[in-house]
Amino acid sequence: MAMAWTEDAAITAAARNPRARDKITSVDAIATVVERWRAAGQSVVLAHGVFDLLHMGHVRHLESAKAEGDLLVVTLTADRHVNKGPGRPVFPELLRAEMIAALECVDYVAISNWQSAEGVLRLIRPTVYVKGQDYAREAEDITGNIRRERELVESLGGRLVFTDDITFSSSSLINRHLDVHGSELTGYLGRLRDRDLLGEIMTGFEAIQDKRVLFVGEAIVDEYQYAVPMGKSAKENIIATRYEGREAFAGGVVAAANHVADFVAEVEIITVIGEEDPYDDLILETVKPNVKVRFLRRAGRPTTRKCRFVDPGHTRKLFEVYHFDETPLGVAEEDELCAMIRTSAPQADVVVVNDFGHGMMTPRAIRTVERTASFLAVNAQTNSANHGYNPVTRYERADYVCIDAPEARLALRDRFRDLGELIQGPLREQVACDHIVVTHGQNGCHTFSLDAGLGRVPAFTRKVVDTVGAGDAFLSVTSPLVAAGLPMELVGIVGNAVGALKVGIVGHRESVERVPLLKFLTALLK
């Protein structure tokens, strides 16, 4: 966890360098200083960035920036807002501040607690805002930040300047020279760098941005009850806990649909909820603006709710309680569901089935979606409520299957044979599917396609906060990419990046979105 930024912390960080100590302060303090300089007719230059690994490109950039005015202020993105994927920044904000402050050309340094530079720009109102030459092509900026920052600077009476000197990529230097990924992933990425994989991936994302995706599956409320263990009860053989709070998330198919919403034009959900404790308000408040939900309401039953009791200190789950009725749909309910599928599936470019095995996907519903989907992606989940009763082999055909290794082994009743053999042999044959991914946690994922054969992509992070929904996020974002023809190795790379981002999120507080994912992939593949 990043340290909270204070002026005292800045002084501590810079204690070994007295000159640097005097330069590091808060953004508010700098804004006050800047006002005095501006009143004296002096010009103020602002440079903003992550500066994760200080190199000669940064030094030249900041020297050029100082030449644009009288006072050079450098603001650094706080650790929690560095959006370059798991493991970044390599150097925490206090060390980054001290490194920048050690440069003679820099007058003041501060940590910015805003996600972009816009908050800093409004406070400091620089005469000149300086960016590196690699930001000069505004159309190539996937975040859109440069355009917004330029417009803001100009509205405040300043101007945007791009320095033009030698450049290096901090991400490239980190990837090539620092062992931040582990030897296996470092070696794998090294073998990829001669290929324009990022360009191919970007083309894939462009190909799906106008697509319509339909999700079919159970809505699940994932409830987190935070409880701090206190010790053994004096009179019982149980652990006593202290209640700390509660969060309820719209999970299951709803969370899955939200993950892809930022990548495609339209998303529709067909799902089942109960008339008792429906949680429909939570679901409708949670879905993204381009997501439409169609409910099938089951009389006399609750919406499936999985209540996890969690130690908030390290997000460690203690145990969970299911609130649900897993009996299959009745005939009338099945008729209604199949009618919904027949109406919506032919209109979708991709149909994704999130089958959690809680009674919604009956054999008839499965046959209906198989007949009506032009491109069908399937995950059939194994969980504590359906162990052994919900194998992916219930589906006779699919265009893309994405399951985890235990689900694959359980579906094929094979605990020990090589996983690759199972994927390209009995799994492909039993489901009649030419595109398969089997995720394997810290071991990454196996990919298979009929044309490319079997492959494996290592995992992209070693830091896990919460695994809930990571596989669903992988399936959601990659399904339209498989439909668009992205090679399966690149599907595995994108999916592992999605999973790496998702395991850093508690529950479903946030969804995986386009800009953070592309920034992570860009940093990873440099």
Short mmCIF file of C-alpha atoms in Angstrom, two decimals:
data_model
loop_
_atom_site.label_atom_id
_atom_site.label_comp_id
_atom_site.label_asym_id
_atom_site.label_seq_id
_atom_site.Cartn_x
_atom_site.Cartn_y
_atom_site.Cartn_z
CA MET A 1 0.00 0.00 0.00
CA ALA A 2 1.31 3.47 -0.90
CA MET A 3 2.22 5.79 1.97
CA ALA A 4 -0.06 8.77 2.45
CA TRP A 5 1.67 11.86 1.11
CA THR A 6 2.44 14.63 3.60
CA GLU A 7 5.10 17.31 3.74
CA ASP A 8 6.66 15.50 6.73
CA ALA A 9 6.84 12.31 4.66
CA ALA A 10 8.50 14.28 1.86
CA ILE A 11 11.16 15.59 4.23
CA THR A 12 11.79 12.07 5.52
CA ALA A 13 12.09 10.72 1.97
CA ALA A 14 14.60 13.40 1.03
CA ALA A 15 16.56 13.41 4.28
CA ARG A 16 19.68 12.06 2.60
CA ASN A 17 19.65 14.91 0.13
CA PRO A 18 19.16 18.31 1.87
CA ARG A 19 18.85 20.18 -1.42
CA ALA A 20 16.13 17.81 -2.57
CA ARG A 21 14.39 18.10 0.80
CA ASP A 22 13.72 21.78 0.23
CA LYS A 23 12.20 21.15 -3.20
CA ILE A 24 9.58 18.53 -2.25
CA THR A 25 6.27 19.88 -0.96
CA SER A 26 2.54 19.68 -1.63
CA VAL A 27 0.65 20.84 -4.73
CA ASP A 28 -1.22 23.42 -2.62
CA ALA A 29 2.04 24.87 -1.28
CA ILE A 30 3.46 25.11 -4.79
CA ALA A 31 0.31 26.89 -5.99
CA THR A 32 0.93 29.57 -3.34
CA VAL A 33 4.58 29.97 -4.37
CA VAL A 34 3.61 30.15 -8.03
CA GLU A 35 1.21 33.01 -7.35
CA ARG A 36 4.06 35.09 -5.94
CA TRP A 37 6.27 34.34 -8.93
CA ARG A 38 3.49 35.14 -11.34
CA ALA A 39 2.84 38.46 -9.57
CA ALA A 40 6.55 39.29 -9.97
CA GLY A 41 6.26 38.73 -13.73
CA GLN A 42 8.02 35.36 -13.77
CA SER A 43 6.91 32.47 -15.95
CA VAL A 44 6.06 29.02 -14.58
CA VAL A 45 6.68 25.72 -16.37
CA LEU A 46 4.95 22.49 -15.35
CA ALA A 47 5.98 18.93 -16.25
CA HIS A 48 3.84 16.02 -15.11
CA GLY A 49 4.30 12.26 -15.33
CA VAL A 50 5.06 8.99 -13.57
CA PHE A 51 8.88 9.06 -13.90
CA ASP A 52 9.07 5.49 -12.65
CA LEU A 53 12.66 4.91 -13.75
CA LEU A 54 14.65 8.13 -14.13
CA HIS A 55 16.80 8.04 -17.29
CA MET A 56 18.63 10.39 -19.64
CA GLY A 57 15.50 10.98 -21.69
CA HIS A 58 13.83 12.39 -18.57
CA VAL A 59 16.87 14.53 -17.74
CA ARG A 60 16.97 16.08 -21.23
CA HIS A 61 13.18 16.54 -21.17
CA LEU A 62 13.29 18.43 -17.87
CA GLU A 63 16.31 20.52 -18.90
CA SER A 64 14.42 21.54 -22.04
CA ALA A 65 11.36 22.29 -19.93
CA LYS A 66 13.36 24.62 -17.64
CA ALA A 67 14.53 26.55 -20.71
CA GLU A 68 10.88 27.46 -21.43
CA GLY A 69 10.50 29.64 -18.32
CA ASP A 70 11.80 30.82 -14.97
CA LEU A 71 10.42 28.24 -12.51
CA LEU A 72 10.14 24.49 -13.21
CA VAL A 73 7.58 22.51 -11.23
CA VAL A 74 7.37 18.72 -11.62
CA THR A 75 4.36 16.79 -10.36
CA LEU A 76 4.32 12.99 -10.11
CA THR A 77 1.35 10.67 -10.36
CA ALA A 78 0.65 9.06 -6.98
CA ASP A 79 1.24 5.31 -6.74
CA ARG A 80 -2.46 4.43 -6.59
CA HIS A 81 -3.12 6.21 -9.90
CA VAL A 82 -0.20 4.75 -11.89
CA ASN A 83 -2.11 2.91 -14.57
CA LYS A 84 0.52 0.66 -16.11
CA GLY A 85 -0.69 -2.66 -14.76
CA PRO A 86 0.21 -4.84 -11.77
CA GLY A 87 3.70 -4.35 -10.36
CA ARG A 88 3.92 -0.72 -11.40
CA PRO A 89 5.25 1.65 -10.36
CA VAL A 90 8.47 -0.18 -9.58
CA PHE A 91 9.64 2.73 -7.42
CA PRO A 92 7.18 4.18 -4.87
CA GLU A 93 6.14 7.80 -5.05
CA LEU A 94 8.48 9.04 -2.29
CA LEU A 95 11.56 7.66 -4.03
CA ARG A 96 10.39 8.96 -7.40
CA ALA A 97 9.96 12.42 -5.89
CA GLU A 98 13.45 12.34 -4.39
CA MET A 99 15.02 11.26 -7.68
CA ILE A 100 13.39 14.14 -9.58
CA ALA A 101 14.20 16.66 -6.83
CA ALA A 102 17.89 15.73 -7.08
CA LEU A 103 18.03 17.28 -10.57
CA GLU A 104 19.49 20.80 -10.56
CA CYS A 105 17.05 22.10 -13.18
CA VAL A 106 13.98 21.26 -11.05
CA ASP A 107 12.71 23.89 -8.61
CA TYR A 108 9.75 22.15 -6.93
CA VAL A 109 8.35 18.60 -6.81
CA ALA A 110 4.97 17.36 -5.58
CA ILE A 111 2.88 14.20 -5.63
CA SER A 112 -0.42 14.59 -7.46
CA ASN A 113 -3.40 12.70 -6.05
CA TRP A 114 -5.48 13.22 -9.18
CA GLN A 115 -5.80 10.53 -11.84
CA SER A 116 -4.72 12.94 -14.59
CA ALA A 117 -2.85 16.24 -14.74
CA GLU A 118 -6.02 18.32 -14.97
CA GLY A 119 -6.33 18.94 -11.22
CA VAL A 120 -2.71 20.11 -11.04
CA LEU A 121 -3.15 22.34 -14.08
CA ARG A 122 -6.14 24.09 -12.50
CA LEU A 123 -4.23 24.79 -9.28
CA ILE A 124 -0.86 25.80 -10.71
CA ARG A 125 -2.07 27.44 -13.98
CA PRO A 126 1.36 27.20 -15.67
CA THR A 127 2.57 29.58 -18.34
CA VAL A 128 3.93 26.55 -20.18
CA TYR A 129 2.88 22.92 -19.82
CA VAL A 130 5.58 20.58 -21.16
CA LYS A 131 5.17 17.04 -22.49
CA GLY A 132 7.58 14.72 -24.26
CA GLN A 133 7.69 14.26 -28.02
CA ASP A 134 6.03 10.83 -27.75
CA TYR A 135 2.80 12.62 -26.74
CA ALA A 136 2.81 15.01 -29.70
CA ARG A 137 0.55 12.85 -31.88
CA GLU A 138 -2.76 13.63 -30.22
CA ALA A 139 -4.71 11.18 -32.36
CA GLU A 140 -2.64 8.28 -31.01
CA ASP A 141 -3.35 9.08 -27.36
CA ILE A 142 -5.67 6.25 -26.24
CA THR A 143 -6.61 8.11 -23.04
CA GLY A 144 -7.73 11.37 -24.66
CA ASN A 145 -5.90 13.18 -21.83
CA ILE A 146 -3.56 15.20 -24.05
CA ARG A 147 -6.42 16.89 -25.91
CA ARG A 148 -8.24 17.68 -22.65
CA GLU A 149 -5.05 18.96 -21.01
CA ARG A 150 -4.17 21.13 -24.02
CA GLU A 151 -7.65 22.66 -24.05
CA LEU A 152 -7.48 23.31 -20.30
CA VAL A 153 -4.01 24.90 -20.44
CA GLU A 154 -5.07 27.19 -23.27
CA SER A 155 -8.29 28.15 -21.45
CA LEU A 156 -6.11 29.22 -18.49
CA GLY A 157 -3.92 31.39 -20.70
CA GLY A 158 -0.99 29.00 -21.03
CA ARG A 159 0.41 26.93 -23.86
CA LEU A 160 1.41 23.29 -24.42
CA VAL A 161 4.97 22.60 -25.59
CA PHE A 162 6.51 19.28 -26.65
CA THR A 163 10.21 18.80 -26.01
CA ASP A 164 12.26 17.19 -28.78
CA ASP A 165 15.34 15.33 -27.61
CA ILE A 166 16.46 11.74 -27.12
CA THR A 167 13.70 9.54 -25.75
CA PHE A 168 13.60 6.25 -23.92
CA SER A 169 10.68 4.24 -22.63
CA SER A 170 10.74 3.63 -18.87
CA SER A 171 8.52 0.60 -19.41
CA SER A 172 10.89 -0.82 -22.01
CA LEU A 173 13.92 -0.30 -19.76
CA ILE A 174 12.11 -1.85 -16.80
CA ASN A 175 10.93 -4.82 -18.86
CA ARG A 176 14.38 -5.46 -20.32
CA HIS A 177 16.70 -4.74 -17.39
CA LEU A 178 14.79 -5.17 -14.12
CA ASP A 179 13.44 -8.52 -13.00
CA VAL A 180 9.98 -7.23 -12.08
CA HIS A 181 8.05 -10.02 -13.83
CA GLY A 182 9.99 -13.14 -12.88
CA SER A 183 12.23 -15.14 -15.19
CA GLU A 184 9.53 -17.07 -17.05
CA LEU A 185 7.45 -14.04 -18.01
CA THR A 186 10.54 -11.93 -18.76
CA GLY A 187 11.79 -14.62 -21.15
CA TYR A 188 8.37 -14.97 -22.77
CA LEU A 189 7.98 -11.22 -23.32
CA GLY A 190 11.53 -11.02 -24.68
CA ARG A 191 10.63 -13.52 -27.38
CA LEU A 192 7.61 -11.44 -28.38
CA ARG A 193 9.20 -8.03 -28.78
CA ASP A 194 10.31 -8.43 -32.39
CA ARG A 195 6.68 -8.82 -33.44
CA ASP A 196 4.17 -5.96 -33.67
CA LEU A 197 1.78 -7.65 -31.27
CA LEU A 198 0.45 -4.40 -29.85
CA GLY A 199 -0.56 -3.26 -33.32
CA GLU A 200 -2.41 -6.54 -33.93
CA ILE A 201 -4.17 -6.28 -30.57
CA MET A 202 -5.20 -2.67 -31.23
CA THR A 203 -6.59 -3.74 -34.60
CA GLY A 204 -8.59 -6.42 -32.81
CA PHE A 205 -10.08 -3.90 -30.40
CA GLU A 206 -10.96 -1.58 -33.28
CA ALA A 207 -12.73 -4.48 -35.00
CA ILE A 208 -15.11 -5.04 -32.06
CA GLN A 209 -15.97 -1.47 -31.10
CA ASP A 210 -19.23 -1.50 -33.11
CA LYS A 211 -20.32 -5.00 -32.07
CA ARG A 212 -23.36 -6.10 -30.10
CA VAL A 213 -22.87 -8.74 -27.40
CA LEU A 214 -25.58 -10.75 -25.65
CA PHE A 215 -24.96 -12.35 -22.26
CA VAL A 216 -27.11 -15.21 -20.98
CA GLY A 217 -26.66 -16.43 -17.42
CA GLU A 218 -27.51 -16.14 -13.76
CA ALA A 219 -27.40 -12.85 -11.88
CA ILE A 220 -25.61 -13.28 -8.56
CA VAL A 221 -25.35 -10.82 -5.69
CA ASP A 222 -21.85 -11.08 -4.22
CA GLU A 223 -22.10 -9.79 -0.67
CA TYR A 224 -18.99 -9.11 1.40
CA GLN A 225 -19.51 -9.01 5.17
CA TYR A 226 -16.30 -7.60 6.65
CA ALA A 227 -15.45 -9.12 10.04
CA VAL A 228 -12.20 -8.87 12.01
CA PRO A 229 -11.25 -12.07 13.86
CA MET A 230 -10.80 -11.40 17.59
CA GLY A 231 -9.98 -14.85 18.94
CA LYS A 232 -11.57 -18.03 20.21
CA SER A 233 -14.85 -17.68 22.05
CA ALA A 234 -14.45 -18.38 25.77
CA LYS A 235 -17.38 -20.83 25.87
CA GLU A 236 -17.46 -22.30 22.34
CA ASN A 237 -14.99 -23.84 19.92
CA ILE A 238 -15.51 -21.02 17.44
CA ILE A 239 -13.67 -17.86 16.39
CA ALA A 240 -15.36 -14.62 17.45
CA THR A 241 -15.26 -11.69 15.00
CA ARG A 242 -16.10 -8.00 15.06
CA TYR A 243 -18.39 -6.66 12.32
CA GLU A 244 -16.73 -3.92 10.25
CA GLY A 245 -19.08 -3.28 7.34
CA ARG A 246 -20.83 -4.68 4.28
CA GLU A 247 -20.69 -4.32 0.50
CA ALA A 248 -23.09 -5.83 -2.01
CA PHE A 249 -22.07 -6.16 -5.67
CA ALA A 250 -24.06 -7.14 -8.72
CA GLY A 251 -22.04 -10.16 -9.81
CA GLY A 252 -22.45 -13.20 -12.01
CA VAL A 253 -23.52 -12.37 -15.54
CA VAL A 254 -24.02 -8.68 -14.64
CA ALA A 255 -20.39 -8.16 -13.64
CA ALA A 256 -19.27 -10.13 -16.70
CA ALA A 257 -21.30 -7.91 -19.03
CA ASN A 258 -19.90 -4.74 -17.45
CA HIS A 259 -16.34 -5.85 -18.19
CA VAL A 260 -16.88 -5.80 -21.95
CA ALA A 261 -19.16 -2.76 -22.05
CA ASP A 262 -16.28 -0.32 -22.59
CA PHE A 263 -15.01 -2.26 -25.62
CA VAL A 264 -18.19 -2.75 -27.70
CA ALA A 265 -21.18 -0.69 -28.80
CA GLU A 266 -24.08 -2.50 -27.13
CA VAL A 267 -24.50 -5.18 -24.48
CA GLU A 268 -27.68 -7.03 -23.54
CA ILE A 269 -28.22 -9.37 -20.60
CA ILE A 270 -30.84 -12.10 -20.29
CA THR A 271 -30.90 -13.27 -16.70
CA VAL A 272 -32.99 -14.83 -13.95
CA ILE A 273 -33.79 -13.20 -10.61
CA GLY A 274 -36.20 -14.07 -7.82
CA GLU A 275 -39.34 -12.19 -6.91
CA GLU A 276 -38.26 -12.50 -3.27
CA ASP A 277 -35.26 -10.25 -2.53
CA PRO A 278 -34.86 -9.49 -6.27
CA TYR A 279 -31.99 -6.98 -6.01
CA ASP A 280 -33.13 -5.62 -9.38
CA ASP A 281 -32.46 -2.05 -8.23
CA LEU A 282 -28.85 -2.94 -7.41
CA ILE A 283 -28.43 -4.58 -10.81
CA LEU A 284 -29.93 -1.66 -12.75
CA GLU A 285 -27.84 0.86 -10.79
CA THR A 286 -24.69 -1.17 -11.47
CA VAL A 287 -24.86 -1.79 -15.22
CA LYS A 288 -23.00 0.52 -17.59
CA PRO A 289 -25.03 2.96 -19.75
CA ASN A 290 -24.78 0.78 -22.88
CA VAL A 291 -25.97 -2.37 -21.07
CA LYS A 292 -29.64 -3.39 -21.25
CA VAL A 293 -31.08 -6.03 -18.91
CA ARG A 294 -34.02 -8.37 -19.51
CA PHE A 295 -35.23 -10.16 -16.37
CA LEU A 296 -37.00 -13.48 -16.02
CA ARG A 297 -38.53 -13.35 -12.53
CA ARG A 298 -39.05 -16.59 -10.62
CA ALA A 299 -42.01 -16.58 -8.23
CA GLY A 300 -41.39 -17.76 -4.69
CA ARG A 301 -37.61 -17.75 -5.03
CA PRO A 302 -34.80 -15.33 -4.10
CA THR A 303 -32.15 -13.90 -6.36
CA THR A 304 -28.99 -15.94 -5.84
CA ARG A 305 -26.84 -14.26 -3.18
CA LYS A 306 -23.43 -15.47 -2.07
CA CYS A 307 -22.46 -13.94 1.25
CA ARG A 308 -18.73 -14.07 1.96
CA PHE A 309 -17.37 -13.23 5.38
CA VAL A 310 -14.08 -11.43 4.83
CA ASP A 311 -11.21 -10.31 7.02
CA PRO A 312 -10.72 -6.75 5.72
CA GLY A 313 -7.06 -6.61 6.69
CA HIS A 314 -5.89 -8.63 3.70
CA THR A 315 -9.26 -9.34 2.01
CA ARG A 316 -9.05 -12.93 3.23
CA LYS A 317 -12.31 -14.83 2.98
CA LEU A 318 -13.25 -16.78 6.10
CA PHE A 319 -16.30 -18.68 4.80
CA GLU A 320 -19.40 -18.11 2.67
CA VAL A 321 -23.14 -18.73 2.84
CA TYR A 322 -25.32 -19.25 -0.25
CA HIS A 323 -28.86 -17.86 -0.31
CA PHE A 324 -30.48 -19.47 -3.36
CA ASP A 325 -32.87 -22.02 -4.83
CA GLU A 326 -31.07 -24.04 -7.47
CA THR A 327 -34.01 -26.09 -8.76
CA PRO A 328 -34.28 -25.89 -12.57
CA LEU A 329 -36.77 -23.63 -14.32
CA GLY A 330 -40.34 -24.79 -14.60
CA VAL A 331 -41.92 -25.36 -18.02
CA ALA A 332 -43.52 -21.91 -18.24
CA GLU A 333 -40.30 -20.22 -17.08
CA GLU A 334 -38.29 -22.26 -19.57
CA ASP A 335 -40.69 -21.21 -22.35
CA GLU A 336 -40.18 -17.55 -21.45
CA LEU A 337 -36.38 -17.87 -21.32
CA CYS A 338 -36.16 -19.67 -24.65
CA ALA A 339 -38.42 -17.05 -26.25
CA MET A 340 -36.08 -14.30 -24.98
CA ILE A 341 -33.07 -16.13 -26.41
CA ARG A 342 -34.76 -16.69 -29.79
CA THR A 343 -35.57 -12.96 -29.98
CA SER A 344 -32.19 -11.56 -28.95
CA ALA A 345 -29.52 -14.08 -30.00
CA PRO A 346 -29.93 -13.65 -33.79
CA GLN A 347 -29.49 -9.89 -33.38
CA ALA A 348 -26.16 -10.23 -31.54
CA ASP A 349 -22.71 -10.54 -33.09
CA VAL A 350 -21.56 -12.59 -30.10
CA VAL A 351 -23.52 -14.58 -27.52
CA VAL A 352 -21.75 -15.28 -24.23
CA VAL A 353 -23.19 -17.87 -21.85
CA ASN A 354 -22.14 -17.53 -18.21
CA ASP A 355 -23.52 -20.79 -16.84
CA PHE A 356 -23.07 -20.81 -13.06
CA GLY A 357 -25.04 -24.04 -12.70
CA HIS A 358 -27.83 -22.66 -10.51
CA GLY A 359 -30.77 -23.95 -12.55
CA MET A 360 -31.15 -21.38 -15.35
CA MET A 361 -29.41 -23.16 -18.23
CA THR A 362 -31.61 -26.21 -18.69
CA PRO A 363 -30.92 -28.66 -21.54
CA ARG A 364 -33.64 -26.97 -23.60
CA ALA A 365 -32.18 -23.48 -22.96
CA ILE A 366 -28.77 -24.79 -23.98
CA ARG A 367 -30.08 -26.28 -27.24
CA THR A 368 -31.91 -23.00 -27.99
CA VAL A 369 -28.81 -20.85 -27.57
CA GLU A 370 -26.72 -23.32 -29.59
CA ARG A 371 -29.18 -23.09 -32.51
CA THR A 372 -29.70 -19.32 -32.49
CA ALA A 373 -26.23 -17.85 -31.76
CA SER A 374 -24.11 -16.99 -34.78
CA PHE A 375 -21.03 -17.00 -32.51
CA LEU A 376 -21.32 -18.76 -29.16
CA ALA A 377 -18.85 -18.37 -26.26
CA VAL A 378 -19.37 -20.58 -23.21
CA ASN A 379 -18.19 -20.90 -19.65
CA ALA A 380 -19.80 -23.58 -17.48
CA GLN A 381 -18.63 -22.95 -13.95
CA THR A 382 -17.90 -25.51 -11.28
CA ASN A 383 -18.53 -24.20 -7.77
CA SER A 384 -19.32 -25.57 -4.33
CA ALA A 385 -23.05 -25.75 -5.11
CA ASN A 386 -22.84 -27.77 -8.33
CA HIS A 387 -19.57 -29.71 -8.06
CA GLY A 388 -19.62 -32.36 -10.78
CA TYR A 389 -23.09 -31.47 -12.08
CA ASN A 390 -22.33 -28.58 -14.43
CA PRO A 391 -19.61 -29.67 -16.88
CA VAL A 392 -18.98 -27.74 -20.07
CA THR A 393 -19.67 -31.00 -21.93
CA ARG A 394 -23.39 -30.29 -21.43
CA TYR A 395 -22.87 -28.05 -24.48
CA GLU A 396 -22.68 -29.96 -27.76
CA ARG A 397 -21.09 -27.11 -29.69
CA ALA A 398 -19.49 -23.73 -29.13
CA ASP A 399 -17.29 -21.38 -31.11
CA TYR A 400 -15.23 -20.48 -28.03
CA VAL A 401 -14.90 -22.22 -24.67
CA CYS A 402 -13.16 -20.55 -21.73
CA ILE A 403 -12.95 -22.54 -18.48
CA ASP A 404 -10.37 -23.13 -15.76
CA ALA A 405 -8.16 -26.19 -15.35
CA PRO A 406 -10.21 -27.88 -12.58
CA GLU A 407 -13.37 -27.40 -14.65
CA ALA A 408 -11.69 -28.99 -17.68
CA ARG A 409 -10.44 -31.98 -15.69
CA LEU A 410 -13.77 -32.49 -13.94
CA ALA A 411 -15.70 -32.29 -17.22
CA LEU A 412 -13.48 -34.99 -18.74
CA ARG A 413 -13.16 -37.08 -15.55
CA ASP A 414 -9.38 -37.01 -15.84
CA ARG A 415 -7.25 -35.79 -12.93
CA PHE A 416 -3.75 -36.59 -14.14
CA ARG A 417 -3.28 -36.53 -17.91
CA ASP A 418 -1.37 -33.61 -19.43
CA LEU A 419 -3.70 -30.62 -19.66
CA GLY A 420 -2.63 -29.81 -23.22
CA GLU A 421 -3.55 -33.32 -24.36
CA LEU A 422 -6.98 -32.99 -22.77
CA ILE A 423 -7.64 -29.65 -24.46
CA GLN A 424 -6.77 -30.58 -28.03
CA GLY A 425 -8.15 -34.11 -27.69
CA PRO A 426 -11.30 -35.04 -25.73
CA LEU A 427 -12.36 -31.51 -24.74
CA ARG A 428 -12.41 -30.22 -28.32
CA GLU A 429 -14.14 -33.38 -29.52
CA GLN A 430 -16.83 -33.52 -26.85
CA VAL A 431 -17.83 -29.86 -27.15
CA ALA A 432 -17.12 -29.51 -30.89
CA CYS A 433 -15.20 -26.27 -30.43
CA ASP A 434 -12.24 -24.94 -32.42
CA HIS A 435 -11.19 -22.14 -30.02
CA ILE A 436 -10.43 -22.99 -26.39
CA VAL A 437 -8.76 -21.29 -23.45
CA VAL A 438 -8.13 -23.05 -20.16
CA THR A 439 -7.03 -20.67 -17.43
CA HIS A 440 -4.69 -21.96 -14.75
CA GLY A 441 -4.27 -19.26 -12.09
CA GLN A 442 -0.63 -18.42 -11.38
CA ASN A 443 0.38 -20.74 -14.24
CA GLY A 444 -1.25 -18.48 -16.84
CA CYS A 445 -3.44 -20.03 -19.52
CA HIS A 446 -3.41 -22.63 -22.27
CA THR A 447 -4.76 -21.58 -25.67
CA PHE A 448 -5.90 -23.77 -28.54
CA SER A 449 -7.20 -23.21 -32.03
CA LEU A 450 -7.52 -25.63 -34.90
CA ASP A 451 -5.15 -23.62 -37.10
CA ALA A 452 -2.49 -22.66 -34.52
CA GLY A 453 -2.60 -25.67 -32.22
CA LEU A 454 -1.73 -25.53 -28.53
CA GLY A 455 0.00 -22.60 -26.80
CA ARG A 456 0.62 -21.25 -23.32
CA VAL A 457 0.81 -17.69 -21.98
CA PRO A 458 2.35 -17.06 -18.51
CA ALA A 459 0.45 -15.14 -15.84
CA PHE A 460 1.11 -11.39 -15.76
CA THR A 461 0.91 -10.69 -12.04
CA ARG A 462 2.00 -12.24 -8.78
CA LYS A 463 -0.11 -9.90 -6.64
CA VAL A 464 -3.64 -11.11 -5.97
CA VAL A 465 -6.18 -9.16 -3.93
CA ASP A 466 -9.38 -11.03 -4.89
CA THR A 467 -9.93 -13.76 -7.48
CA VAL A 468 -13.73 -13.44 -7.60
CA GLY A 469 -14.88 -12.87 -11.18
CA ALA A 470 -11.42 -12.99 -12.80
CA GLY A 471 -12.33 -15.88 -15.11
CA ASP A 472 -15.59 -14.18 -16.10
CA ALA A 473 -13.70 -10.99 -16.96
CA PHE A 474 -11.28 -13.03 -19.11
CA LEU A 475 -14.17 -14.65 -20.99
CA SER A 476 -16.11 -11.40 -21.43
CA VAL A 477 -13.39 -9.26 -22.99
CA THR A 478 -11.85 -12.00 -25.13
CA SER A 479 -15.07 -13.45 -26.60
CA PRO A 480 -15.66 -10.70 -29.19
CA LEU A 481 -11.93 -10.71 -30.00
CA VAL A 482 -12.08 -14.44 -30.81
CA ALA A 483 -15.14 -13.78 -32.96
CA ALA A 484 -13.19 -11.02 -34.77
CA GLY A 485 -10.41 -13.48 -35.62
CA LEU A 486 -7.65 -12.36 -33.23
CA PRO A 487 -5.01 -15.15 -33.06
CA MET A 488 -5.42 -17.27 -29.95
CA GLU A 489 -1.98 -16.44 -28.53
CA LEU A 490 -2.96 -12.76 -28.55
CA VAL A 491 -6.33 -13.70 -27.04
CA GLY A 492 -4.39 -15.36 -24.21
CA ILE A 493 -2.21 -12.25 -23.77
CA VAL A 494 -5.24 -9.95 -23.61
CA GLY A 495 -7.10 -12.34 -21.31
CA ASN A 496 -4.20 -12.65 -18.90
CA ALA A 497 -3.88 -8.86 -18.81
CA VAL A 498 -7.61 -8.61 -18.04
CA GLY A 499 -7.23 -11.21 -15.31
CA ALA A 500 -4.20 -9.40 -13.84
CA LEU A 501 -6.21 -6.18 -13.59
CA LYS A 502 -9.28 -7.94 -12.18
CA VAL A 503 -7.46 -9.77 -9.35
CA GLY A 504 -6.37 -6.36 -8.08
CA ILE A 505 -10.02 -5.29 -7.56
CA VAL A 506 -12.03 -6.20 -4.47
CA GLY A 507 -15.26 -7.91 -5.50
CA HIS A 508 -16.88 -5.96 -8.32
CA ARG A 509 -16.08 -2.44 -7.11
CA GLU A 510 -14.79 -1.63 -10.59
CA SER A 511 -14.88 -3.17 -14.04
CA VAL A 512 -12.01 -3.70 -16.42
CA GLU A 513 -12.01 -0.80 -18.88
CA ARG A 514 -10.44 -0.10 -22.23
CA VAL A 515 -7.88 2.60 -21.40
CA PRO A 516 -6.30 0.91 -18.34
CA LEU A 517 -6.13 -2.39 -20.23
CA LEU A 518 -4.47 -0.83 -23.28
CA LYS A 519 -2.02 1.09 -21.09
CA PHE A 520 -1.12 -2.14 -19.28
CA LEU A 521 -0.62 -4.00 -22.57
CA THR A 522 1.44 -1.12 -23.97
CA ALA A 523 3.71 -1.07 -20.90
CA LEU A 524 4.01 -4.87 -20.91
CA LEU A 525 4.90 -5.28 -24.59
CA LYS A 526 7.43 -2.44 -24.91
#
